[in-house]
Amino acid sequence: MIAVSCVAAFGAASQETPVYLDYTAPIEERVEDALSRMTLEEKVRVLHAQSKFSSAGVPRLGIPELWCADGPHGIRGEVFWDNWDNAGWTNDSCTAFPALTCLAATWRPELAYEYGRAIGEEARYRGKDVLLAPGVNMLRTPLNGRNFEYLGEDPLLTSVMAVPYIKGVQSNNVAACLKHYALNNNELNRNESDVHVSDRALYEIYLPAFRAGVEKGGAWAVMPSYNLFENRHACENPRLIKEILKESWGFDGVTVSDWGGAHDTDKVLDGGLDLEMGTGTDGLTADMNAYDTYHMANPYLERLRDGRESEAVLDDHVRRVLRTIFRTSMAPSYWKGRFTCPEHYAVARRIGGEGIVLLKNNGLLPVSDKVRNILMVGENAVKMLTIGGGSSSLKAQHEISPLQGLRDALRGRAEVDWERGYIGAGPVVYNNVRSRDFALLSETRDSAMLVADAVRMAGNADLVIFVGGLNKEDHQDCEDRDRLSLGLPYGQEALIGALAEANRNLVVVNISGNPVAMPWADKAGAIVQDWYLGSEAGNSLADVLTGAVNPSGRLPFTVPYRMEDTPVWGERRYPGIKRPDSRIYDIYYDEDILIGYRWYDTKSIPVQFPFGYGLGYTTFGIGRPSLTRDGDSYRLEVAVSNTGDRSGAETVQVYVTSPEVKGLLREKRKLAGFAKVDLDAGETRTVTIDIPVSVLAYYDETTSSWRITPGKYTFAVGSSSADLPHRVAARYEGN
Ligand code: BGC
């Protein structure tokens, strides 16, 4: 079709297909050919939005529009051309995959590839060229409302999990768009936070996952974020976009502004952004096409026409957009993707089951055959959690609740009743998408009555399973609305205490995308860290509760006792100090490289549950490791045994401690490598973990380069950041 229309467009005289339409030609030739045929106006037109989620193509040349979609847990339902409301299509209800925190908790990169491939297939099916995912910002504060869209507090774990996700997405000719670049680590004042961070922390903690996504994942798109860095918004920031991303890392894809993240024409043009999205949303309702007023629309065109802006720079932006189009919708592929198919639900269910973390178990789990009568308590046992939380909110084709999942799994074996216990929220309507929990969440009782009813019922049950946590409502794991405290909301802490008194067979399932304080931990017989698991949520949880899946998730973050213990305690660090006569907050990363477990370990602050921690229904033994150097890597080998009576998976973790250098801040230890291994009961296997020597390096601010201190490095090996029984050392003397 396209080839025919092109012949028409180029006249009968030229029978040859232009290179840009030749699907077999190298991309760069196609880009140059297309570019050479475009007018100045056509070039500018591809650099900004033409609707909420699309930018224009070049219709005269048969070059299609570019369509973006959120991300990161499923393909967002269609919205209207000019506003965020759901457009009411009936064919856009997607598979909701588990939140990225859950993916990180699997510690299994192969699953990240499966995740990426499946969500990429859904994007392809829906005609989306750019998936606005994955989110790879670091968990700096547990109050950040968007941590559920990210992969935890460690740059290595985040990088290792993000890379295969990107590759999986892009195997469908859908661009992954890494976000939010960079330092967007809180939602409160997200457009006004100016981050002050040392170069060392920038390079060691906050940039590695973006760099890995670009250099190892080959991401085709990156989204500069809302916040400021060095007093310039990230979308207008030449250091972040031009110097680091494009020049230093060699990124050849497209930078897509976060929606509304561009503010000033001169600064945007100086900053190096390629594609401007979401600047004002009036669209066609204004007197003129409001998209023409974008910084990278008419204002840019005027500057180009009168010579204030260079055409060479313009061409670089256009090349990047064209490259994205040729990599996606104009790629040599007939693959149309798949949507809501059994295979995608299977991927979602498996990742959900592998990511759930068993934190405590005095024998209540897996649910024993003797249990006949179970009481589930808590709103999250029935509430739809695919809805809410901001731009990642989904219109899911189905969502299995924990109550439904457990009932289905135990049908004929045990009765499962439900009591609400607390009122967190009513049913949600989000951007016109209505949750399907209306009947269950309509309430006439007050809080005291709810507690009393739950406690009375609990007294008669063989087992009580409380399913609570956060819920993606405002301030409860939600974009643009950071959490207000570390504790559980809606009176859940008191309710857990009351339930424990009524029945000591109490399992607490916490659903959240963030660590929550657990002052009630001693009262629970078992604690399960669950996540927003999407369509198959209840099935994945039931798999773990019943033992159909042996839990093997490990925490991708630390669970601290109190906010006061965290590295961000104090106004300077979070939410920052408001600048006089300005809307800007200066936010100081005084903790430097010490985020997450690096902070707690180095400062010897006790925590509720450490990074990397998790239990299962079997036990493991980790033997003495051996270490050899092989070129640019260390090779660590260690025997791991399943010492229990059922098959399961252990994640062997290696942390490195660097030699002291006077005057240089050192973390006590940092993750250097890991491997997850499946073992049958009684089986022993040798696990090999390759650790690049570069892991030993720190970023030397005096020379602006990576440097390895000569001396003794200790590798500690075990099953979490706090359980490291074995040590093996290596001397680094230089190359
Ligand atoms: C979010 C992005 C999202 C975009 C489009 C913004 O508000 O920060 O993550 O991709 O909206 O929905």
XYZ file of N, CA and C and ligand atoms in Angstrom, residues 53 70 76 84 132 146 149 179-180 184 190 223 226 258-259 391 479, ligand 1:
63
model
N -1.257 11.902 23.164
C -0.228 10.857 23.138
C 0.425 10.621 21.782
N 1.369 4.913 28.049
C 1.821 4.408 29.353
C 1.510 2.940 29.366
N -2.081 1.537 28.635
C -3.149 2.408 29.130
C -4.332 2.444 28.151
N -7.320 13.813 29.233
C -6.902 12.548 29.840
C -8.029 11.542 30.000
N 5.973 4.060 27.332
C 6.584 4.981 28.299
C 6.987 4.190 29.548
N 5.654 7.222 43.661
C 5.799 6.410 42.445
C 6.789 5.276 42.576
N 6.381 2.079 40.622
C 6.701 2.022 39.189
C 8.194 1.835 38.950
N 12.332 6.138 31.915
C 11.892 7.350 32.598
C 12.168 7.235 34.081
N 12.236 8.291 34.858
C 12.147 9.701 34.483
C 13.525 10.271 34.698
N 14.360 12.248 39.579
C 12.945 12.473 39.910
C 12.564 11.477 41.008
N 7.054 18.082 42.417
C 7.939 17.447 41.431
C 8.380 18.403 40.325
N 12.855 9.566 28.575
C 11.979 10.676 28.964
C 12.638 11.539 30.037
N 10.408 15.870 35.303
C 9.793 17.145 35.686
C 10.699 18.042 36.527
N 8.727 14.647 29.580
C 7.581 14.243 30.375
C 6.491 15.264 30.085
N 5.246 14.810 30.229
C 4.107 15.588 29.736
C 4.015 16.940 30.464
N -0.601 7.993 36.117
C -0.566 7.649 34.696
C -0.433 6.149 34.447
N 1.038 8.858 41.957
C 1.783 9.904 41.252
C 1.344 11.279 41.738
C 4.089 10.987 33.927
C 4.757 10.054 32.934
C 3.740 9.573 31.943
C 3.117 10.775 31.256
C 2.077 10.419 30.222
C 3.309 12.083 33.239
O 2.521 12.766 34.147
O 5.054 11.534 34.777
O 5.334 8.969 33.607
O 4.338 8.694 31.034
O 2.481 11.585 32.223
O 0.941 9.899 30.829
